Amino acid sequence: MAVALILVVVALGSVLFHLVSPWWWTPIASNWRFIDDTIIITFWITGLVFVAVVLFMAYCIYRFRHEKGRTAAYEPENKRLEWWLTGVTGVGVAAMLAPGLFVWNQFITVPEDATNIEVVGQQWQWSYRLPGADGKLGMADTRNVSADNPLGLKRDDPNGQDDIIIEGGELRLPVGKPVKALLRSIDVLHNFYVPEFRAKMDMVPGQVSYFWLTPTRTGTFEILCAELCGVGHPHMRGTVMVQTEQEYLAWMQEQSERTFARLSAPN
Ligand SMILES: [Cu+2]
């Protein structure tokens, strides 16, 4: 009896905790509302199944509790029940996976007018590279990394000369403009994550991964590393400031000192 009651309390308490919990997502600041919707669908399905299974278990424990002389009926095979369970489980799993496929299709279909930016992770800081006036990022290779070339740009690539390099500082983005974030790591696995943007992606040494987003509101948001990357992992933080287009363009004007050509010029 006590076990059955505890199970009922666990099931109802979990639902109550979910409903009144102060811990919920940060307010969204990107176009990825579909990701939230997908997670909510998963919450509903797993929540309903969890409550149904635990309450059913509590019922069975109470209803079929031990009594003198009562024996269990042995039923090794029940085709009808198995079909039912297989069907319901199959529909539940498909309902959880199918929305994700639609979202993934959007996630990997980058809008043509998206601006390429680069985010580079290293133990334990973030750096960024923005295309200059030509709108193109120059090529880079981790083998080129040196004290005056922290992101390893190719020195003879003309596209890279006006690239703006921001080392360990603050990333800025204009609101309402799609951005394709190209992600590189120059040492170990990192993961570029801004909770308000929802999108996140691993950064793998030796390859360029990416995701895209459109910031939907201005504000300053925290950048976190979401991949355990060594003892400094919890300190690997940064900020991204989403600004109006005028503010962003005004800031861009002031960045001419930070071009790759300037930074790597011999003093
Ligand atoms: Cu990291």
CSV table of C-alpha atoms and ligand atoms in Angstrom, one decimal:
chain,number,residue,atom,x,y,z
A,1,MET,CA,0.0,0.0,0.0
A,2,ALA,CA,2.8,2.4,1.0
A,3,VAL,CA,4.7,1.7,-2.2
A,4,ALA,CA,1.6,2.4,-4.3
A,5,LEU,CA,1.0,5.7,-2.6
A,6,ILE,CA,4.6,6.7,-3.0
A,7,LEU,CA,4.3,6.0,-6.8
A,8,VAL,CA,1.2,8.1,-7.0
A,9,VAL,CA,3.0,11.0,-5.2
A,10,VAL,CA,6.0,10.6,-7.5
A,11,ALA,CA,3.8,10.8,-10.6
A,12,LEU,CA,1.7,13.8,-9.5
A,13,GLY,CA,4.6,15.5,-7.8
A,14,SER,CA,6.6,15.4,-11.1
A,15,VAL,CA,3.8,17.0,-13.0
A,16,LEU,CA,3.3,19.6,-10.3
A,17,PHE,CA,7.1,20.4,-10.3
A,18,HIS,CA,7.1,20.7,-14.0
A,19,LEU,CA,4.2,23.2,-13.9
A,20,VAL,CA,5.4,25.4,-11.1
A,21,SER,CA,9.2,25.1,-11.6
A,22,PRO,CA,11.0,28.4,-11.6
A,23,TRP,CA,13.5,26.9,-14.0
A,24,TRP,CA,12.5,27.2,-17.6
A,25,TRP,CA,14.0,28.3,-20.9
A,26,THR,CA,15.4,31.8,-21.2
A,27,PRO,CA,13.1,33.9,-23.4
A,28,ILE,CA,13.9,33.1,-27.0
A,29,ALA,CA,15.8,35.6,-29.2
A,30,SER,CA,16.0,33.9,-32.5
A,31,ASN,CA,13.9,32.3,-35.2
A,32,TRP,CA,14.2,28.8,-33.7
A,33,ARG,CA,10.8,28.7,-32.1
A,34,PHE,CA,10.3,25.3,-33.8
A,35,ILE,CA,13.0,23.9,-31.6
A,36,ASP,CA,11.0,24.9,-28.5
A,37,ASP,CA,7.8,23.5,-30.1
A,38,THR,CA,9.6,20.2,-30.7
A,39,ILE,CA,10.8,19.9,-27.2
A,40,ILE,CA,7.3,20.7,-25.8
A,41,ILE,CA,5.8,17.9,-28.0
A,42,THR,CA,8.4,15.6,-26.5
A,43,PHE,CA,7.6,16.8,-23.0
A,44,TRP,CA,3.9,16.1,-23.6
A,45,ILE,CA,4.4,12.6,-25.0
A,46,THR,CA,7.0,11.5,-22.4
A,47,GLY,CA,5.1,13.2,-19.6
A,48,LEU,CA,1.8,11.4,-20.5
A,49,VAL,CA,3.6,8.0,-20.8
A,50,PHE,CA,5.5,8.5,-17.6
A,51,VAL,CA,2.3,9.4,-15.6
A,52,ALA,CA,0.3,6.6,-17.2
A,53,VAL,CA,3.0,3.9,-16.6
A,54,VAL,CA,3.7,5.0,-13.0
A,55,LEU,CA,0.0,5.2,-12.1
A,56,PHE,CA,-0.7,1.8,-13.8
A,57,MET,CA,2.2,0.4,-11.7
A,58,ALA,CA,0.7,1.8,-8.5
A,59,TYR,CA,-2.7,0.4,-9.4
A,60,CYS,CA,-1.2,-3.1,-10.1
A,61,ILE,CA,0.7,-3.0,-6.8
A,62,TYR,CA,-2.5,-2.2,-4.9
A,63,ARG,CA,-4.9,-4.4,-6.9
A,64,PHE,CA,-2.8,-7.5,-7.0
A,65,ARG,CA,-1.2,-7.2,-3.6
A,66,HIS,CA,-0.2,-10.3,-1.7
A,67,GLU,CA,-3.0,-12.2,-0.1
A,68,LYS,CA,-3.0,-15.6,1.3
A,69,GLY,CA,-3.9,-18.3,-1.3
A,70,ARG,CA,-3.8,-15.8,-4.2
A,71,THR,CA,-1.6,-17.1,-7.1
A,72,ALA,CA,-0.5,-15.4,-10.3
A,73,ALA,CA,-2.0,-16.4,-13.7
A,74,TYR,CA,0.8,-17.4,-16.0
A,75,GLU,CA,0.3,-16.0,-19.6
A,76,PRO,CA,3.5,-16.3,-21.6
A,77,GLU,CA,2.0,-15.1,-24.9
A,78,ASN,CA,-0.6,-12.5,-25.7
A,79,LYS,CA,-0.6,-11.5,-29.4
A,80,ARG,CA,-3.3,-8.9,-29.1
A,81,LEU,CA,-1.7,-7.1,-26.2
A,82,GLU,CA,1.7,-7.2,-28.0
A,83,TRP,CA,0.3,-5.7,-31.1
A,84,TRP,CA,-1.3,-3.0,-29.1
A,85,LEU,CA,1.9,-2.1,-27.2
A,86,THR,CA,4.0,-2.2,-30.4
A,87,GLY,CA,1.5,0.0,-32.2
A,88,VAL,CA,1.1,2.6,-29.4
A,89,THR,CA,4.9,2.7,-28.8
A,90,GLY,CA,5.6,3.1,-32.5
A,91,VAL,CA,3.2,6.0,-32.9
A,92,GLY,CA,4.6,7.7,-29.8
A,93,VAL,CA,8.2,7.4,-30.9
A,94,ALA,CA,7.3,8.6,-34.4
A,95,ALA,CA,5.4,11.6,-33.0
A,96,MET,CA,8.6,12.5,-31.1
A,97,LEU,CA,11.0,12.1,-34.0
A,98,ALA,CA,9.0,13.4,-36.9
A,99,PRO,CA,8.9,17.1,-35.8
A,100,GLY,CA,12.6,17.0,-35.3
A,101,LEU,CA,13.1,16.0,-38.9
A,102,PHE,CA,11.2,19.0,-40.1
A,103,VAL,CA,13.2,21.3,-37.8
A,104,TRP,CA,16.5,19.7,-38.9
A,105,ASN,CA,15.6,20.3,-42.5
A,106,GLN,CA,15.2,24.0,-41.7
A,107,PHE,CA,18.3,24.0,-39.6
A,108,ILE,CA,20.5,22.8,-42.5
A,109,THR,CA,18.8,25.0,-45.1
A,110,VAL,CA,20.8,28.2,-44.8
A,111,PRO,CA,19.1,31.3,-46.4
A,112,GLU,CA,21.0,32.6,-49.4
A,113,ASP,CA,21.3,36.1,-47.9
A,114,ALA,CA,22.9,34.9,-44.7
A,115,THR,CA,26.1,36.7,-43.7
A,116,ASN,CA,29.0,34.4,-42.9
A,117,ILE,CA,30.7,35.0,-39.6
A,118,GLU,CA,33.2,32.8,-37.9
A,119,VAL,CA,33.4,31.7,-34.3
A,120,VAL,CA,36.7,30.1,-33.1
A,121,GLY,CA,36.9,28.2,-29.8
A,122,GLN,CA,40.1,27.5,-28.0
A,123,GLN,CA,41.0,26.6,-24.4
A,124,TRP,CA,39.4,28.7,-23.0
A,125,GLN,CA,38.1,31.7,-24.9
A,126,TRP,CA,36.0,32.7,-27.9
A,127,SER,CA,37.2,34.6,-30.9
A,128,TYR,CA,35.3,35.9,-33.8
A,129,ARG,CA,35.9,36.9,-37.4
A,130,LEU,CA,33.6,39.1,-39.4
A,131,PRO,CA,33.9,39.7,-43.2
A,132,GLY,CA,35.1,43.2,-44.1
A,133,ALA,CA,33.8,45.3,-46.9
A,134,ASP,CA,34.1,42.5,-49.5
A,135,GLY,CA,31.6,40.4,-47.5
A,136,LYS,CA,33.9,37.4,-47.7
A,137,LEU,CA,35.9,35.5,-45.1
A,138,GLY,CA,39.5,34.6,-46.1
A,139,MET,CA,40.7,31.0,-45.8
A,140,ALA,CA,42.2,29.8,-42.5
A,141,ASP,CA,44.1,26.8,-41.3
A,142,THR,CA,45.0,25.9,-37.8
A,143,ARG,CA,48.6,25.2,-38.9
A,144,ASN,CA,49.0,29.0,-39.6
A,145,VAL,CA,48.2,29.9,-36.0
A,146,SER,CA,50.9,32.1,-34.4
A,147,ALA,CA,51.2,35.0,-31.9
A,148,ASP,CA,50.3,37.6,-34.5
A,149,ASN,CA,47.8,35.4,-36.4
A,150,PRO,CA,45.7,33.9,-33.6
A,151,LEU,CA,43.0,32.5,-35.9
A,152,GLY,CA,45.4,31.0,-38.5
A,153,LEU,CA,44.4,33.0,-41.6
A,154,LYS,CA,46.1,32.4,-44.9
A,155,ARG,CA,48.4,35.4,-45.3
A,156,ASP,CA,48.2,35.5,-49.1
A,157,ASP,CA,44.4,35.2,-49.4
A,158,PRO,CA,43.1,38.6,-50.6
A,159,ASN,CA,39.6,37.9,-49.1
A,160,GLY,CA,41.1,37.7,-45.7
A,161,GLN,CA,42.9,41.0,-45.6
A,162,ASP,CA,39.9,43.1,-44.5
A,163,ASP,CA,38.5,40.4,-42.2
A,164,ILE,CA,37.8,41.8,-38.7
A,165,ILE,CA,39.4,39.8,-35.9
A,166,ILE,CA,37.9,40.0,-32.4
A,167,GLU,CA,39.9,38.0,-29.9
A,168,GLY,CA,38.4,37.1,-26.7
A,169,GLY,CA,35.9,40.0,-26.9
A,170,GLU,CA,32.3,40.5,-27.6
A,171,LEU,CA,30.4,39.3,-30.7
A,172,ARG,CA,27.9,41.7,-32.2
A,173,LEU,CA,25.1,40.9,-34.6
A,174,PRO,CA,22.5,43.0,-36.3
A,175,VAL,CA,18.9,42.2,-35.4
A,176,GLY,CA,16.7,40.6,-38.1
A,177,LYS,CA,19.5,39.6,-40.4
A,178,PRO,CA,20.2,35.9,-41.0
A,179,VAL,CA,23.7,34.8,-40.0
A,180,LYS,CA,25.6,31.7,-40.8
A,181,ALA,CA,28.0,30.9,-38.0
A,182,LEU,CA,31.0,29.0,-39.2
A,183,LEU,CA,32.5,27.2,-36.2
A,184,ARG,CA,36.1,26.1,-35.8
A,185,SER,CA,38.2,24.9,-32.9
A,186,ILE,CA,41.9,25.1,-32.8
A,187,ASP,CA,42.5,22.6,-30.0
A,188,VAL,CA,39.7,20.3,-28.6
A,189,LEU,CA,36.0,19.9,-28.9
A,190,HIS,CA,34.0,22.9,-27.9
A,191,ASN,CA,30.3,23.8,-28.5
A,192,PHE,CA,29.1,27.3,-29.3
A,193,TYR,CA,25.9,27.8,-27.4
A,194,VAL,CA,23.8,30.9,-26.7
A,195,PRO,CA,20.7,29.7,-24.8
A,196,GLU,CA,18.5,32.5,-26.1
A,197,PHE,CA,19.3,31.4,-29.7
A,198,ARG,CA,18.5,27.8,-29.0
A,199,ALA,CA,20.7,26.6,-31.9
A,200,LYS,CA,24.0,25.0,-30.8
A,201,MET,CA,26.7,23.0,-32.5
A,202,ASP,CA,29.9,21.2,-31.7
A,203,MET,CA,33.2,22.7,-32.9
A,204,VAL,CA,35.5,20.0,-34.1
A,205,PRO,CA,39.2,20.5,-34.6
A,206,GLY,CA,40.1,20.1,-38.3
A,207,GLN,CA,36.6,20.8,-39.7
A,208,VAL,CA,34.2,23.7,-40.1
A,209,SER,CA,30.8,23.0,-38.7
A,210,TYR,CA,28.0,25.6,-38.9
A,211,PHE,CA,24.5,26.7,-38.0
A,212,TRP,CA,22.4,29.6,-38.9
A,213,LEU,CA,19.9,31.9,-37.1
A,214,THR,CA,18.2,35.2,-37.4
A,215,PRO,CA,18.3,37.2,-34.1
A,216,THR,CA,14.8,38.4,-33.4
A,217,ARG,CA,15.4,40.9,-30.6
A,218,THR,CA,18.1,43.2,-29.4
A,219,GLY,CA,19.9,42.6,-26.1
A,220,THR,CA,23.1,41.1,-24.6
A,221,PHE,CA,23.3,37.4,-24.2
A,222,GLU,CA,25.8,35.0,-22.7
A,223,ILE,CA,27.8,32.6,-24.8
A,224,LEU,CA,28.6,29.3,-23.2
A,225,CYS,CA,30.7,26.4,-24.1
A,226,ALA,CA,28.4,23.3,-24.1
A,227,GLU,CA,31.2,20.7,-24.5
A,228,LEU,CA,33.4,19.7,-21.6
A,229,CYS,CA,36.7,21.0,-22.9
A,230,GLY,CA,39.2,20.8,-20.0
A,231,VAL,CA,39.6,22.4,-16.5
A,232,GLY,CA,38.8,25.9,-17.8
A,233,HIS,CA,35.5,24.8,-19.4
A,234,PRO,CA,33.2,26.6,-16.9
A,235,HIS,CA,35.1,29.9,-17.5
A,236,MET,CA,34.7,29.7,-21.3
A,237,ARG,CA,32.1,32.4,-21.6
A,238,GLY,CA,31.5,35.3,-23.8
A,239,THR,CA,28.8,37.8,-24.8
A,240,VAL,CA,26.9,38.4,-27.9
A,241,MET,CA,25.2,41.8,-28.4
A,242,VAL,CA,22.3,42.0,-30.8
A,243,GLN,CA,21.9,45.5,-32.0
A,244,THR,CA,19.8,47.5,-34.4
A,245,GLU,CA,21.3,47.8,-37.8
A,246,GLN,CA,22.3,51.4,-37.4
A,247,GLU,CA,24.1,50.7,-34.1
A,248,TYR,CA,25.8,47.7,-35.7
A,249,LEU,CA,27.0,49.6,-38.8
A,250,ALA,CA,28.3,52.4,-36.6
A,251,TRP,CA,30.3,49.9,-34.6
A,252,MET,CA,31.5,48.2,-37.7
A,253,GLN,CA,32.9,51.6,-38.9
A,254,GLU,CA,35.1,51.7,-35.8
A,255,GLN,CA,36.6,48.3,-36.4
A,256,SER,CA,39.0,49.2,-39.2
A,257,GLU,CA,41.9,48.9,-36.7
A,258,ARG,CA,41.1,45.2,-36.2
A,259,THR,CA,41.4,44.0,-39.8
A,260,PHE,CA,43.7,41.1,-40.4
A,261,ALA,CA,46.0,43.2,-42.6
A,262,ARG,CA,46.5,45.8,-39.8
A,263,LEU,CA,46.9,43.2,-37.0
A,264,SER,CA,49.5,41.2,-38.9
A,265,ALA,CA,51.5,44.1,-40.3
A,266,PRO,CA,55.0,44.4,-39.0
A,267,ASN,CA,55.3,47.3,-36.6
B,1,CU,CU,35.0,24.8,-24.6
